[in-house]
Each structure stands twice: as C-alpha cells, then as structure tokens.
C-alpha cells in the first residue's frame, strides 16, 4: 500500500494496519470529546456522489464543517450532468480535483475510487461507497464502503475496549453488502476474532471474503438462522434484507420467502433478550424491518450510537489527511 | 405547549403567544436593519427536504449563513435516498440530528415535524412546510407552514403597526393551502380581526379552520368572488389556484372553470385600484396568473417585500434557538 | 453597455473591452499564484441552475469559497421547484436576489440572464450558460456561456502571451455550441485574429457569428475536415459532437455518419503530431470521444489546464464584482 503513503487516500479497508487503526480511533475519540477543531481551515471538500446517499453525504459534510473546512457538493452526478453526456469518471476527477483539497467519491462501479486516485492530482480520494454494479458481477469482490467499516470497528472497540478474540455474527444479505466485506477485512487483522455468517443460501457471503479470512487464519462458520447463534456472539451485525434480491419468481414464493426470512434473519425483542449481557447489536442503517423498533430501547441496541460515531471517525480521517 | 419550552421547536402556529410573536418580530426588525450577526457561529443547520422548495430552502440557508452558521442540505430526501429504501422518518431524524444543531424539515406528511421532535435528540426542529398528503385526507387539518405565516404576519404588522381589528381576505384555493391555515391560526390570537374567505365552493376553507376561529371568537364570512370584498379589507392574501384540483371531469368544464375562476379569484389592476388607500396585497408565492404583473408596480403590492421579510424572520427564529 | 457599469453583471462577451479583459486576466493570474483571498468575505452567492452542470457549478462555488464567501445552491431549479409550478424566471429572480449578493444563472432560455438583470435588485447576475432552447430557434443567436469563453481566452493568452494575429480553428458542432459563439465574439475584439470553422454542413457555424466577424473585419473560412487545417493554426478548439443532432433519419445513416464524423472532426495522436510546435488544443469539456485519450499526454493538450484556469478566472470575476 506504499502508494497510499504519499497521498493519504482511503480506498479499501485492506490498506490499514492495526497501528493505523489505533491512531485513527485515538483521534476520533478526541473529536468525540471536543467536537470541533480548525484542522481543515482553508480546505475544500467535494462530495462527488454518482448515486445519492443522504446520510453518508451529510455525515462527511458535517465532519468537514466541524473541522473548519468548506464543502462543494453534488449528489446525483450520474443522472444529471457530465456523466450523462458521456464523460468518463477519469476526466471528471481530473477537473474536479483542481477545485478542492479532498474528494469523497460514491459510485456504482466497484473500482471507481481505485481508478480515481490515478487522476486526482495530488489530493486524496475517499471511497464513500463504491459498487456493487450488478451489471459487472466479476467486479463484485471489489465493492467496499471503508468509512462505514471504520466507524463500525470504532464502535466495537469503544464498547469492548478491544477487538481481539471477539465473536461477531453478520446477519442478512451478505452477498451484496459492501459494508460486510469492508468490515470482515478489518476484523481479519485482529487475533482470534471468530465470525459467524447468518444468511439464506442465495445471499450467502462471497468466496472472496471467505478466502481472505482463511488466508488470515480467521475462524468462520455459516448458519441458516439468527436464533442458533444469538447467545454465542459479542456483536450482531445486522444488514438490510433487500427483498428484490431474495425472492423467487412467483408472487406467492416471494411472500412466503419474506415471512420465512423475517423469522430467521430479523432481530426481535425476544431474540435480543437472549444475547450475552455485554453483547451489542449494530446495523449500518437504513434499517427497514429487520430490527424491531422495540429493540431500540434495549441496552444492546448500539446502531444509533454507531451512526453518531460516523461523524467523529470521518473527522479523524479528514484530520489525518490535512495534518 | 410546555414541551416546546425546553427545546425551542417551531412546529405549528398555535404554539405562539402574542408576546412571543412580538419578541420574534422585534428581533426580525433588528436584523432587517443590521443584516448580519454571529449568533449562530459554530452551529450547523440541516435542511432536510423530502420535497423540493427552492425558495424556502434558500431563504433558510441564507438566514443561517448571515448568522455566521453553516449548512448541510438535501432537497429531495424522499425520492433519492434512505426514504426510498424504506427508512422511517423517525430513524432518519435520529441519525441526522447527531450531525447538526437544528433541522429544517419539509415533508409530505402533515404530522412529520410533530413526530420528528420526539427523535431529534436535544436539537430544535423547524417545520419548513409539512403536508398536505392527499392520500391521508383525515390528516389534512394538520398541514402547516408556520414560518411562512410568521413572515406574513410580520409583513402585516410592519405595514400597519398593529394586527388588532384588521380585516383580512384570503383568496383562492383555501382548501389545500397550508399557509392559509397557519396564518388564520395566528390572526385568531389578536382581538377584533375579521376574516373574509373568498374561494370557489369546492376549494372552500376547511371546517378545522372555521372551528378554530369560532373558538377564538374571530368573525369570518365566506364569499364567491374577490370583487365583492375588495373595498372592505385591509389585507388581501392571494393564493395560487392549483388547477388540477379545481376542475371537473371533462376538458370542457376544466377550461370553462378556469376562465370563471380567473375572473372571480384573480387580482387585476382594476381591482387593486378599488382597494383602500392603505390596503395591501400579499401572496406566499410562487404566483402563477392569479395576480396580474401589472399590479406589481402598484403601491398595494407587498408580496416581494413579504418574500424579503422571510429572510429576517427566519434569522430571528434561528437567533432565538441559539441564544 | 453602460447599464453594466452600474452593476457589474456578466451576461455576454460583447460587453467586454480589450482593456477590461486585460484587467480581468491580470487579477486571475494573481489568484493563480496566491490561490485565496478574503475579497468576498460576508458575501453570499446563489447558484441558480435550471439545468444541472456539475462542473460549472462546482467551479463557481469553489471560486466563491476561496474568496472567503459563502454559497447557497440549487442545481435543478427547472425540474423541481417553483418553475415547475409555473413561476416566471422574473419572479424567482426578484425573490432570490433578496437573499444574496450575486446570482449565477444557468437556464435553457438564451435571454434568461439578460432578462434577469432587470429584476435582480442591485446585485450582479452572472450568465453561467444560457440556451440554446431548441423550441425557440429564432433566439439561438443569443445563446452564450461567457465565463467559459473568458477562461478559454485566458488560457490562450497565458500560453502565447498575446491574442493578436493568432489563428484559431473551431471544430465540431459549431451550430449548437454557445461557447463557440462567446469565444468568437471575444476573439473578434483583437487585431488580425484568423478563424477557421471546421464542421459538417448541417452543424456549420451560424450566420450571426459570421456577420459579427465581418463587421469586426475578422478573417474566417469554413472547412470540411480537421486534417486540412491542422498544421495551419495556433489553437484548435475542439467541441463535443452531439450525435443526436448530427444524424439523418435512419439507423444506418446515423451509424455511417458517425464513423465519417469520427474521422473528419476528431483529434487523434497522429493529427496532434502534425500541429505546430507551439500550438495548443482546447476543449470546454466534457469530452466524449472527439479527442483520443492518447492525446492527453502530449504537450499540445491544454484542456485540463484550461478547466483549472476556470477557477481563477471566476475568482477574478467575482473579485471585481465585490471590489
């Protein structure tokens, strides 16, 4: 990852060492206490989003403003503008990088951020979520959302005080989720972490993630329902079930699948009550109905704290880029 | 309205006392003279618009910037993002309220702002226009646009020096307009105000407003055309006739209706000339053809001054929230 | 252009004298060296775009921020908001001009900026690209994008040190391009400039531009392919071929046309190699395939420098408006 040393891009979670993560989290913790700084004074961030994501964009923009920086923004670059006229991502990056000091890029192509760094002049690029583009299935293993995974890991570390040897369940659509990939890659860097994948067969976690975990000697197993692991883990990482991807061909089977999935892969108050006393529930949000709102009041529910931590982790990331 | 005392939300016009309105207008007047302050320094406002309204959004954003604050913004939260994926408003508010110091919410649901205040952590929510959602007719009486009504009332008070005993005509689509409701509720707080509603039968003012006025002993009457009241009022509050809501089932009747309505509910130079010497014409804008552009040059025309006052009233509102 | 003296609007390139251009470029050069100032401190710019143009909008916004100013923004005013409800541009300008200190207007109507200055109170309007609206063919000669032409001319002057007597080829769709018009008008102000228009017959440069050049005694000629002029010019100004406008009625002819056009009006490595040693290639971007990416590495390629200069020229323009 030497190339990332000269310009501090944030492209994929593999790029980080455990020491770098510790340092990032130390800064994030400071920002959680102080809330503000002037470390981005005079700097301009561009949020260049080819697909809209209000939450992620606002989180980055709030982070930049709280560092004393400024923002220029577009949240539908793909539909509306030069891209619609046929301009390549590379040309857009070359031009936009002249206007600003950092680009946050969200794109449907999995390798968009990786390609962008070759054209961004001397400014850093942050992957704000790239891929998956279902028209390019052989690129799917590159889909990542690294800043989401960084804030996930920060939240885990904040709660437990450590990552080593934690047992983490990933639940839901593990095939299409880029945050699952990004976080699994991070967890693989810590000793003794044990992972349990809980997903329906057609949404099972991809081979690329399993291969990575094997190479890093991370123990993992696959399960068919959440109930069977609920009392054996420290972290339950829920993800959104994207119905349109799960269902069979008929309306009937779609409906039946949904009921079955709702039972096997959703977090209810009853299930949450079976968790260990110190265990936590995370979710990258948005949540549809895979976590009952009744769970929100339980001490296990950490997904809104997690969203809040996104602000501080992104402040820390930007802070490092400018200092 | 005790709940609004702890966190100074702006949700509906009923919440204000006459004293609170006087204080708000005193601050607005100061901002109209000075133009700027630093009372929002270090603060971040989110404009969270589920339906776009360029004018209202830009007015709020300019107000926040002129107070030394900063803005993060989305103007199509409904179509583009988490909401399209099925996230509830409540979850969105919980997350976004962590990023900022005040939320301006515009939403198709009439009760959106009211619901939001239960999830906005400790920051204030401003109703930037909520409802009406025609798929939920039994909520229509909750549709409001309170900051529009505040700037309307400010403009009236600025011109006359008082509100008491003024005679106000509301003209046009009184059934669907949320600004009419919000302003009628405000006027009902002042002694001796007399209201004349001028609308076609199928767009008549709603019973909820009439009930409110009865409870507050406000005299009101209903009329079928503007000409019959034009020389009997101090304020003519014009509203946009939304054609698609007025017309019958055939093209023919639509066309005939439109001509008839144009004659009965539009402001012309000739009609304006019949107004009292000190009477004024207001309009929340956008205006289509219900006020002739020839009227713009007449001294009665106050609708552009009114729009300008929006900036100062919103500055005053934000000022109060941060001080 | 006396009217533009009182309020320093930027509407069309005819308005500038050679001396004014020199002064503008002098300031732009200073900003290229220093990068920042506080000359717009306390000022607010509105980017009021009725059609989206991410590049132009972000360039203006970055310029304003680098001058210490602030921005409120909409990039789809036409589709989304008051305009969709039927509000006139004039009403929108009257209201929005009350919120801010300068408006950058992009609109499909060719005369939009010209009309806007009558309603913008006392603040300047910048034409950020107006027209062409193909439904109003008799207005097409008013379509301009003056700030693009200013940055084009700045880039030429920066490279050569002068404009007088330069030989400039315009290539591609010269009928519909507003930047070609704006730049041709500027070039007509300098002695001895020679222009070569290279376009297919159905996309030939308009009579309005030719008439202007005749009145200003500018020598021009028309050609059918780029190869025949490539070694006789100092500047090749490439433009995007908008396929949908070039093709005949059948799929077959469309396809054949495209191949022919690709050969006659595209810049390849081989063609660029035939250019004079000091000659340059410009393009307003976005580029589709009318310039081979292989050309990007050649010293003749100046189109990305040109895009970068847009930032400094826009800073200079705004600087002049506030000082």
Short mmCIF file of N, CA and C in Angstrom, two decimals, chain B residues 4-147:
data_model
loop_
_atom_site.label_atom_id
_atom_site.label_comp_id
_atom_site.label_asym_id
_atom_site.label_seq_id
_atom_site.Cartn_x
_atom_site.Cartn_y
_atom_site.Cartn_z
N UNK B 4 -42.40 22.59 24.09
CA UNK B 4 -41.60 23.41 23.19
C UNK B 4 -40.72 24.40 23.95
N UNK B 5 -40.92 24.50 25.25
CA UNK B 5 -40.13 25.46 26.01
C UNK B 5 -38.71 24.94 26.24
N UNK B 6 -38.62 23.62 26.48
CA UNK B 6 -37.29 23.06 26.76
C UNK B 6 -36.39 23.13 25.53
N UNK B 7 -36.92 22.65 24.41
CA UNK B 7 -36.21 22.79 23.14
C UNK B 7 -37.11 23.65 22.25
N UNK B 8 -36.57 24.76 21.72
CA UNK B 8 -37.45 25.73 21.04
C UNK B 8 -37.79 25.33 19.60
N UNK B 9 -38.57 24.26 19.46
CA UNK B 9 -39.04 23.86 18.14
C UNK B 9 -39.98 24.90 17.55
N UNK B 10 -40.14 24.84 16.22
CA UNK B 10 -41.17 25.64 15.54
C UNK B 10 -41.99 24.69 14.68
N UNK B 11 -43.15 24.28 15.20
CA UNK B 11 -43.90 23.19 14.58
C UNK B 11 -45.23 23.65 13.99
N UNK B 12 -45.95 24.48 14.73
CA UNK B 12 -47.26 24.93 14.25
C UNK B 12 -47.56 26.28 14.88
N UNK B 13 -48.37 27.07 14.22
CA UNK B 13 -48.51 28.45 14.67
C UNK B 13 -49.31 28.58 15.97
N UNK B 14 -50.12 27.56 16.31
CA UNK B 14 -50.83 27.62 17.58
C UNK B 14 -49.89 27.78 18.77
N UNK B 15 -48.65 27.34 18.62
CA UNK B 15 -47.73 27.29 19.75
C UNK B 15 -47.34 28.67 20.26
N UNK B 16 -47.53 29.72 19.44
CA UNK B 16 -47.02 31.03 19.81
C UNK B 16 -48.03 31.88 20.56
N UNK B 17 -47.55 32.58 21.57
CA UNK B 17 -48.38 33.60 22.21
C UNK B 17 -48.12 34.94 21.52
N UNK B 18 -49.02 35.87 21.75
CA UNK B 18 -48.85 37.19 21.15
C UNK B 18 -47.55 37.84 21.63
N UNK B 19 -47.20 37.62 22.88
CA UNK B 19 -45.95 38.19 23.38
C UNK B 19 -44.73 37.58 22.67
N UNK B 20 -44.79 36.27 22.48
CA UNK B 20 -43.68 35.62 21.77
C UNK B 20 -43.55 36.15 20.34
N UNK B 21 -44.68 36.39 19.71
CA UNK B 21 -44.65 36.94 18.35
C UNK B 21 -44.05 38.34 18.33
N UNK B 22 -44.42 39.14 19.32
CA UNK B 22 -43.85 40.50 19.40
C UNK B 22 -42.34 40.46 19.54
N UNK B 23 -41.88 39.56 20.38
CA UNK B 23 -40.44 39.46 20.61
C UNK B 23 -39.73 38.98 19.35
N UNK B 24 -40.31 37.98 18.69
CA UNK B 24 -39.73 37.47 17.44
C UNK B 24 -39.64 38.59 16.40
N UNK B 25 -40.70 39.37 16.27
CA UNK B 25 -40.73 40.44 15.27
C UNK B 25 -39.77 41.57 15.63
N UNK B 26 -39.57 41.80 16.92
CA UNK B 26 -38.61 42.82 17.34
C UNK B 26 -37.20 42.43 16.87
N UNK B 27 -36.88 41.13 17.03
CA UNK B 27 -35.56 40.66 16.59
C UNK B 27 -35.45 40.72 15.06
N UNK B 28 -36.53 40.31 14.39
CA UNK B 28 -36.52 40.34 12.92
C UNK B 28 -36.27 41.76 12.41
N UNK B 29 -36.93 42.71 13.06
CA UNK B 29 -36.75 44.11 12.67
C UNK B 29 -35.30 44.56 12.82
N UNK B 30 -34.68 44.12 13.90
CA UNK B 30 -33.26 44.44 14.10
C UNK B 30 -32.42 43.86 12.97
N UNK B 31 -32.70 42.61 12.60
CA UNK B 31 -31.92 42.00 11.52
C UNK B 31 -32.18 42.69 10.19
N UNK B 32 -33.37 43.21 10.01
CA UNK B 32 -33.64 43.93 8.76
C UNK B 32 -32.79 45.19 8.68
N UNK B 33 -32.45 45.74 9.85
CA UNK B 33 -31.60 46.93 9.87
C UNK B 33 -30.12 46.59 9.78
N UNK B 34 -29.72 45.53 10.48
CA UNK B 34 -28.28 45.23 10.57
C UNK B 34 -27.82 44.21 9.54
N UNK B 35 -28.68 43.27 9.18
CA UNK B 35 -28.36 42.33 8.10
C UNK B 35 -27.53 41.13 8.47
N UNK B 36 -26.82 41.19 9.57
CA UNK B 36 -25.86 40.12 9.90
C UNK B 36 -25.69 40.00 11.42
N UNK B 37 -25.19 38.86 11.86
CA UNK B 37 -24.70 38.74 13.23
C UNK B 37 -23.85 37.49 13.30
N UNK B 38 -23.37 37.17 14.47
CA UNK B 38 -22.60 35.94 14.59
C UNK B 38 -23.27 35.03 15.62
N UNK B 39 -24.59 35.13 15.71
CA UNK B 39 -25.27 34.40 16.79
C UNK B 39 -25.39 32.90 16.52
N UNK B 40 -25.11 32.48 15.31
CA UNK B 40 -25.12 31.03 15.03
C UNK B 40 -23.71 30.51 14.74
N UNK B 41 -22.72 31.26 15.15
CA UNK B 41 -21.34 30.85 14.88
C UNK B 41 -21.08 29.46 15.47
N UNK B 42 -20.48 28.61 14.65
CA UNK B 42 -20.16 27.26 15.10
C UNK B 42 -21.31 26.28 15.00
N UNK B 43 -22.49 26.77 14.64
CA UNK B 43 -23.67 25.91 14.54
C UNK B 43 -23.86 25.40 13.11
N UNK B 44 -24.48 24.24 12.99
CA UNK B 44 -24.79 23.65 11.68
C UNK B 44 -26.29 23.42 11.58
N UNK B 45 -26.88 23.87 10.48
CA UNK B 45 -28.28 23.62 10.19
C UNK B 45 -28.39 22.57 9.09
N UNK B 46 -29.30 21.62 9.25
CA UNK B 46 -29.61 20.70 8.15
C UNK B 46 -30.95 21.10 7.55
N UNK B 47 -30.97 21.32 6.23
CA UNK B 47 -32.25 21.45 5.55
C UNK B 47 -32.59 20.08 4.98
N UNK B 48 -33.56 19.43 5.63
CA UNK B 48 -33.94 18.05 5.27
C UNK B 48 -35.29 18.13 4.57
N UNK B 49 -35.23 18.25 3.24
CA UNK B 49 -36.45 18.48 2.46
C UNK B 49 -36.81 17.19 1.73
N UNK B 50 -37.96 16.64 2.08
CA UNK B 50 -38.44 15.45 1.38
C UNK B 50 -39.15 15.80 0.08
N UNK B 51 -39.55 17.04 -0.05
CA UNK B 51 -39.99 17.55 -1.35
C UNK B 51 -39.27 18.86 -1.56
N UNK B 52 -38.90 19.15 -2.80
CA UNK B 52 -38.09 20.35 -3.03
C UNK B 52 -38.91 21.62 -2.91
N UNK B 53 -38.28 22.66 -2.41
CA UNK B 53 -38.85 24.00 -2.40
C UNK B 53 -37.67 24.95 -2.39
N UNK B 54 -37.23 25.30 -3.58
CA UNK B 54 -36.01 26.09 -3.71
C UNK B 54 -36.08 27.36 -2.90
N UNK B 55 -37.19 28.07 -3.02
CA UNK B 55 -37.32 29.36 -2.36
C UNK B 55 -37.19 29.23 -0.84
N UNK B 56 -37.98 28.36 -0.24
CA UNK B 56 -37.96 28.20 1.21
C UNK B 56 -36.59 27.72 1.69
N UNK B 57 -36.03 26.76 0.97
CA UNK B 57 -34.72 26.24 1.38
C UNK B 57 -33.65 27.32 1.31
N UNK B 58 -33.59 28.05 0.18
CA UNK B 58 -32.56 29.08 0.05
C UNK B 58 -32.75 30.18 1.08
N UNK B 59 -33.99 30.50 1.41
CA UNK B 59 -34.25 31.53 2.41
C UNK B 59 -33.70 31.11 3.78
N UNK B 60 -33.97 29.87 4.17
CA UNK B 60 -33.43 29.37 5.44
C UNK B 60 -31.90 29.33 5.41
N UNK B 61 -31.35 28.87 4.31
CA UNK B 61 -29.89 28.74 4.24
C UNK B 61 -29.21 30.09 4.27
N UNK B 62 -29.78 31.08 3.54
CA UNK B 62 -29.21 32.43 3.59
C UNK B 62 -29.30 32.99 5.00
N UNK B 63 -30.43 32.74 5.67
CA UNK B 63 -30.60 33.22 7.05
C UNK B 63 -29.52 32.64 7.96
N UNK B 64 -29.29 31.34 7.84
CA UNK B 64 -28.29 30.68 8.70
C UNK B 64 -26.88 31.21 8.41
N UNK B 65 -26.56 31.38 7.14
CA UNK B 65 -25.23 31.91 6.79
C UNK B 65 -25.05 33.32 7.30
N UNK B 66 -26.11 34.15 7.22
CA UNK B 66 -25.99 35.53 7.68
C UNK B 66 -25.87 35.63 9.20
N UNK B 67 -26.17 34.55 9.89
CA UNK B 67 -25.95 34.50 11.34
C UNK B 67 -24.58 33.89 11.68
N UNK B 68 -23.79 33.65 10.64
CA UNK B 68 -22.46 33.09 10.89
C UNK B 68 -22.45 31.57 11.00
N UNK B 69 -23.59 30.95 10.74
CA UNK B 69 -23.67 29.50 10.83
C UNK B 69 -23.32 28.82 9.52
N UNK B 70 -23.49 27.49 9.52
CA UNK B 70 -23.16 26.68 8.34
C UNK B 70 -24.31 25.75 8.02
N UNK B 71 -24.31 25.21 6.83
CA UNK B 71 -25.47 24.46 6.36
C UNK B 71 -25.05 23.15 5.70
N UNK B 72 -25.77 22.07 6.01
CA UNK B 72 -25.74 20.87 5.18
C UNK B 72 -27.16 20.66 4.69
N UNK B 73 -27.30 20.09 3.51
CA UNK B 73 -28.57 20.25 2.82
C UNK B 73 -28.93 19.06 1.94
N UNK B 74 -30.21 18.73 1.89
CA UNK B 74 -30.69 17.82 0.87
C UNK B 74 -32.06 18.30 0.45
N UNK B 75 -32.34 18.28 -0.84
CA UNK B 75 -33.61 18.84 -1.25
C UNK B 75 -34.51 17.84 -1.96
N UNK B 76 -34.15 16.58 -1.85
CA UNK B 76 -35.04 15.58 -2.38
C UNK B 76 -34.89 14.28 -1.61
N UNK B 77 -34.93 14.41 -0.30
CA UNK B 77 -34.69 13.27 0.58
C UNK B 77 -35.67 12.14 0.30
N UNK B 78 -36.84 12.49 -0.15
CA UNK B 78 -37.86 11.47 -0.36
C UNK B 78 -37.61 10.60 -1.55
N UNK B 79 -37.25 11.21 -2.64
CA UNK B 79 -37.10 10.45 -3.87
C UNK B 79 -35.81 9.68 -3.92
N UNK B 80 -34.77 10.24 -3.33
CA UNK B 80 -33.45 9.78 -3.65
C UNK B 80 -32.81 8.81 -2.70
N UNK B 81 -33.18 8.83 -1.43
CA UNK B 81 -32.22 8.22 -0.54
C UNK B 81 -32.83 7.21 0.41
N UNK B 82 -32.43 7.27 1.66
CA UNK B 82 -32.84 6.26 2.62
C UNK B 82 -34.34 6.04 2.61
N UNK B 83 -35.09 7.14 2.48
CA UNK B 83 -36.54 7.00 2.49
C UNK B 83 -36.99 6.11 1.35
N UNK B 84 -36.32 6.23 0.19
CA UNK B 84 -36.69 5.40 -0.95
C UNK B 84 -36.39 3.93 -0.64
N UNK B 85 -35.43 3.68 0.22
CA UNK B 85 -35.11 2.30 0.62
C UNK B 85 -36.04 1.80 1.71
N UNK B 86 -36.88 2.67 2.25
CA UNK B 86 -37.87 2.25 3.22
C UNK B 86 -37.59 2.70 4.65
N UNK B 87 -36.60 3.55 4.87
CA UNK B 87 -36.31 4.02 6.22
C UNK B 87 -37.43 4.92 6.72
N UNK B 88 -37.75 4.82 7.98
CA UNK B 88 -38.76 5.70 8.54
C UNK B 88 -38.19 7.10 8.78
N UNK B 89 -39.09 8.08 8.80
CA UNK B 89 -38.68 9.44 9.15
C UNK B 89 -38.01 9.46 10.51
N UNK B 90 -38.54 8.68 11.44
CA UNK B 90 -38.03 8.68 12.80
C UNK B 90 -36.54 8.27 12.84
N UNK B 91 -36.20 7.21 12.12
CA UNK B 91 -34.80 6.78 12.08
C UNK B 91 -33.91 7.84 11.44
N UNK B 92 -34.40 8.43 10.37
CA UNK B 92 -33.61 9.47 9.69
C UNK B 92 -33.35 10.64 10.63
N UNK B 93 -34.37 11.06 11.34
CA UNK B 93 -34.21 12.18 12.28
C UNK B 93 -33.20 11.83 13.37
N UNK B 94 -33.29 10.62 13.90
CA UNK B 94 -32.35 10.21 14.95
C UNK B 94 -30.92 10.34 14.49
N UNK B 95 -30.66 9.92 13.25
CA UNK B 95 -29.29 9.96 12.74
C UNK B 95 -28.87 11.39 12.39
N UNK B 96 -29.70 12.07 11.63
CA UNK B 96 -29.31 13.40 11.13
C UNK B 96 -29.16 14.39 12.29
N UNK B 97 -29.98 14.23 13.32
CA UNK B 97 -29.88 15.17 14.44
C UNK B 97 -28.54 15.07 15.17
N UNK B 98 -27.83 13.98 14.96
CA UNK B 98 -26.49 13.87 15.55
C UNK B 98 -25.46 14.71 14.82
N UNK B 99 -25.77 15.08 13.58
CA UNK B 99 -24.79 15.80 12.75
C UNK B 99 -24.86 17.31 12.94
N UNK B 100 -25.92 17.81 13.52
CA UNK B 100 -26.17 19.25 13.39
C UNK B 100 -26.84 19.83 14.64
N UNK B 101 -27.17 21.13 14.56
CA UNK B 101 -27.70 21.85 15.72
C UNK B 101 -29.15 22.28 15.55
N UNK B 102 -29.65 22.18 14.32
CA UNK B 102 -31.08 22.46 14.06
C UNK B 102 -31.44 21.78 12.74
N UNK B 103 -32.66 21.25 12.66
CA UNK B 103 -33.16 20.63 11.43
C UNK B 103 -34.35 21.43 10.92
N UNK B 104 -34.31 21.81 9.64
CA UNK B 104 -35.50 22.35 8.98
C UNK B 104 -36.08 21.22 8.14
N UNK B 105 -37.31 20.84 8.46
CA UNK B 105 -37.91 19.66 7.84
C UNK B 105 -39.07 20.06 6.93
N UNK B 106 -39.02 19.62 5.70
CA UNK B 106 -40.16 19.75 4.79
C UNK B 106 -40.55 18.34 4.37
N UNK B 107 -41.84 18.05 4.44
CA UNK B 107 -42.27 16.66 4.27
C UNK B 107 -43.70 16.64 3.76
N UNK B 108 -44.06 15.58 3.07
CA UNK B 108 -45.44 15.46 2.59
C UNK B 108 -46.42 15.10 3.71
N UNK B 109 -45.94 14.47 4.77
CA UNK B 109 -46.84 14.12 5.87
C UNK B 109 -47.10 15.33 6.76
N UNK B 110 -48.35 15.58 7.08
CA UNK B 110 -48.75 16.75 7.85
C UNK B 110 -48.15 16.74 9.25
N UNK B 111 -47.99 15.56 9.82
CA UNK B 111 -47.53 15.47 11.20
C UNK B 111 -46.03 15.16 11.30
N UNK B 112 -45.33 15.31 10.19
CA UNK B 112 -43.92 14.92 10.17
C UNK B 112 -43.09 15.68 11.20
N UNK B 113 -43.25 17.01 11.25
CA UNK B 113 -42.44 17.80 12.18
C UNK B 113 -42.79 17.45 13.62
N UNK B 114 -44.08 17.25 13.87
CA UNK B 114 -44.53 16.89 15.22
C UNK B 114 -43.91 15.55 15.66
N UNK B 115 -43.88 14.60 14.76
CA UNK B 115 -43.27 13.31 15.07
C UNK B 115 -41.75 13.45 15.24
N UNK B 116 -41.17 14.31 14.43
CA UNK B 116 -39.70 14.43 14.44
C UNK B 116 -39.16 14.88 15.79
N UNK B 117 -39.92 15.73 16.50
CA UNK B 117 -39.35 16.30 17.73
C UNK B 117 -39.15 15.24 18.80
N UNK B 118 -39.79 14.11 18.67
CA UNK B 118 -39.56 13.03 19.63
C UNK B 118 -38.25 12.28 19.38
N UNK B 119 -37.62 12.53 18.26
CA UNK B 119 -36.44 11.76 17.88
C UNK B 119 -35.23 12.62 17.56
N UNK B 120 -35.35 13.93 17.80
CA UNK B 120 -34.29 14.84 17.36
C UNK B 120 -33.26 15.13 18.44
N UNK B 121 -33.04 14.16 19.33
CA UNK B 121 -32.08 14.36 20.41
C UNK B 121 -32.43 15.66 21.13
N UNK B 122 -31.48 16.55 21.27
CA UNK B 122 -31.77 17.78 22.01
C UNK B 122 -31.77 19.00 21.12
N UNK B 123 -31.88 18.78 19.83
CA UNK B 123 -31.83 19.94 18.93
C UNK B 123 -33.23 20.31 18.43
N UNK B 124 -33.43 21.60 18.12
CA UNK B 124 -34.74 22.02 17.65
C UNK B 124 -35.04 21.60 16.20
N UNK B 125 -36.33 21.40 15.96
CA UNK B 125 -36.84 21.11 14.62
C UNK B 125 -37.70 22.28 14.18
N UNK B 126 -37.53 22.71 12.94
CA UNK B 126 -38.37 23.75 12.35
C UNK B 126 -39.20 23.12 11.23
N UNK B 127 -40.49 23.31 11.31
CA UNK B 127 -41.38 22.87 10.25
C UNK B 127 -41.23 23.80 9.05
N UNK B 128 -40.63 23.28 7.98
CA UNK B 128 -40.43 24.08 6.77
C UNK B 128 -41.54 23.87 5.75
N UNK B 129 -42.68 23.40 6.23
CA UNK B 129 -43.81 23.09 5.34
C UNK B 129 -44.09 21.60 5.34
N UNK B 130 -45.13 21.16 6.04
CA UNK B 130 -45.47 19.73 6.09
C UNK B 130 -46.90 19.51 5.63
N UNK B 131 -47.07 18.56 4.70
CA UNK B 131 -48.37 18.24 4.15
C UNK B 131 -48.77 19.24 3.10
N UNK B 132 -49.96 19.15 2.49
CA UNK B 132 -50.87 18.03 2.70
C UNK B 132 -50.53 16.85 1.78
N UNK B 133 -50.72 15.66 2.31
CA UNK B 133 -50.56 14.43 1.56
C UNK B 133 -51.96 13.95 1.21
N UNK B 134 -52.32 14.04 -0.05
CA UNK B 134 -53.71 13.80 -0.42
C UNK B 134 -54.14 12.34 -0.20
N UNK B 135 -53.20 11.46 0.05
CA UNK B 135 -53.55 10.08 0.35
C UNK B 135 -53.96 9.90 1.82
N UNK B 136 -53.85 10.94 2.61
CA UNK B 136 -54.23 10.84 4.02
C UNK B 136 -55.16 12.01 4.36
N UNK B 137 -56.36 12.03 3.77
CA UNK B 137 -57.24 13.21 3.92
C UNK B 137 -57.60 13.56 5.36
N UNK B 138 -57.64 12.57 6.26
CA UNK B 138 -58.03 12.89 7.63
C UNK B 138 -56.90 13.53 8.43
N UNK B 139 -55.72 13.71 7.82
CA UNK B 139 -54.65 14.44 8.49
C UNK B 139 -54.54 15.88 7.96
N UNK B 140 -55.35 16.20 6.94
CA UNK B 140 -55.16 17.47 6.25
C UNK B 140 -55.18 18.67 7.19
N UNK B 141 -55.97 18.58 8.25
CA UNK B 141 -56.09 19.72 9.17
C UNK B 141 -54.80 19.98 9.95
N UNK B 142 -53.80 19.11 9.80
CA UNK B 142 -52.51 19.34 10.47
C UNK B 142 -51.48 19.99 9.56
N UNK B 143 -51.81 20.10 8.27
CA UNK B 143 -50.85 20.68 7.32
C UNK B 143 -50.56 22.14 7.66
N UNK B 144 -49.28 22.45 7.85
CA UNK B 144 -48.91 23.83 8.18
C UNK B 144 -47.59 24.24 7.53
N UNK B 145 -47.40 25.51 7.49
CA UNK B 145 -46.15 26.10 7.00
C UNK B 145 -45.91 27.31 7.90
N UNK B 146 -45.53 27.05 9.15
CA UNK B 146 -45.54 28.13 10.15
C UNK B 146 -44.59 29.28 9.85
N UNK B 147 -43.41 29.02 9.30
CA UNK B 147 -42.50 30.15 9.08
C UNK B 147 -43.03 31.08 7.99
#
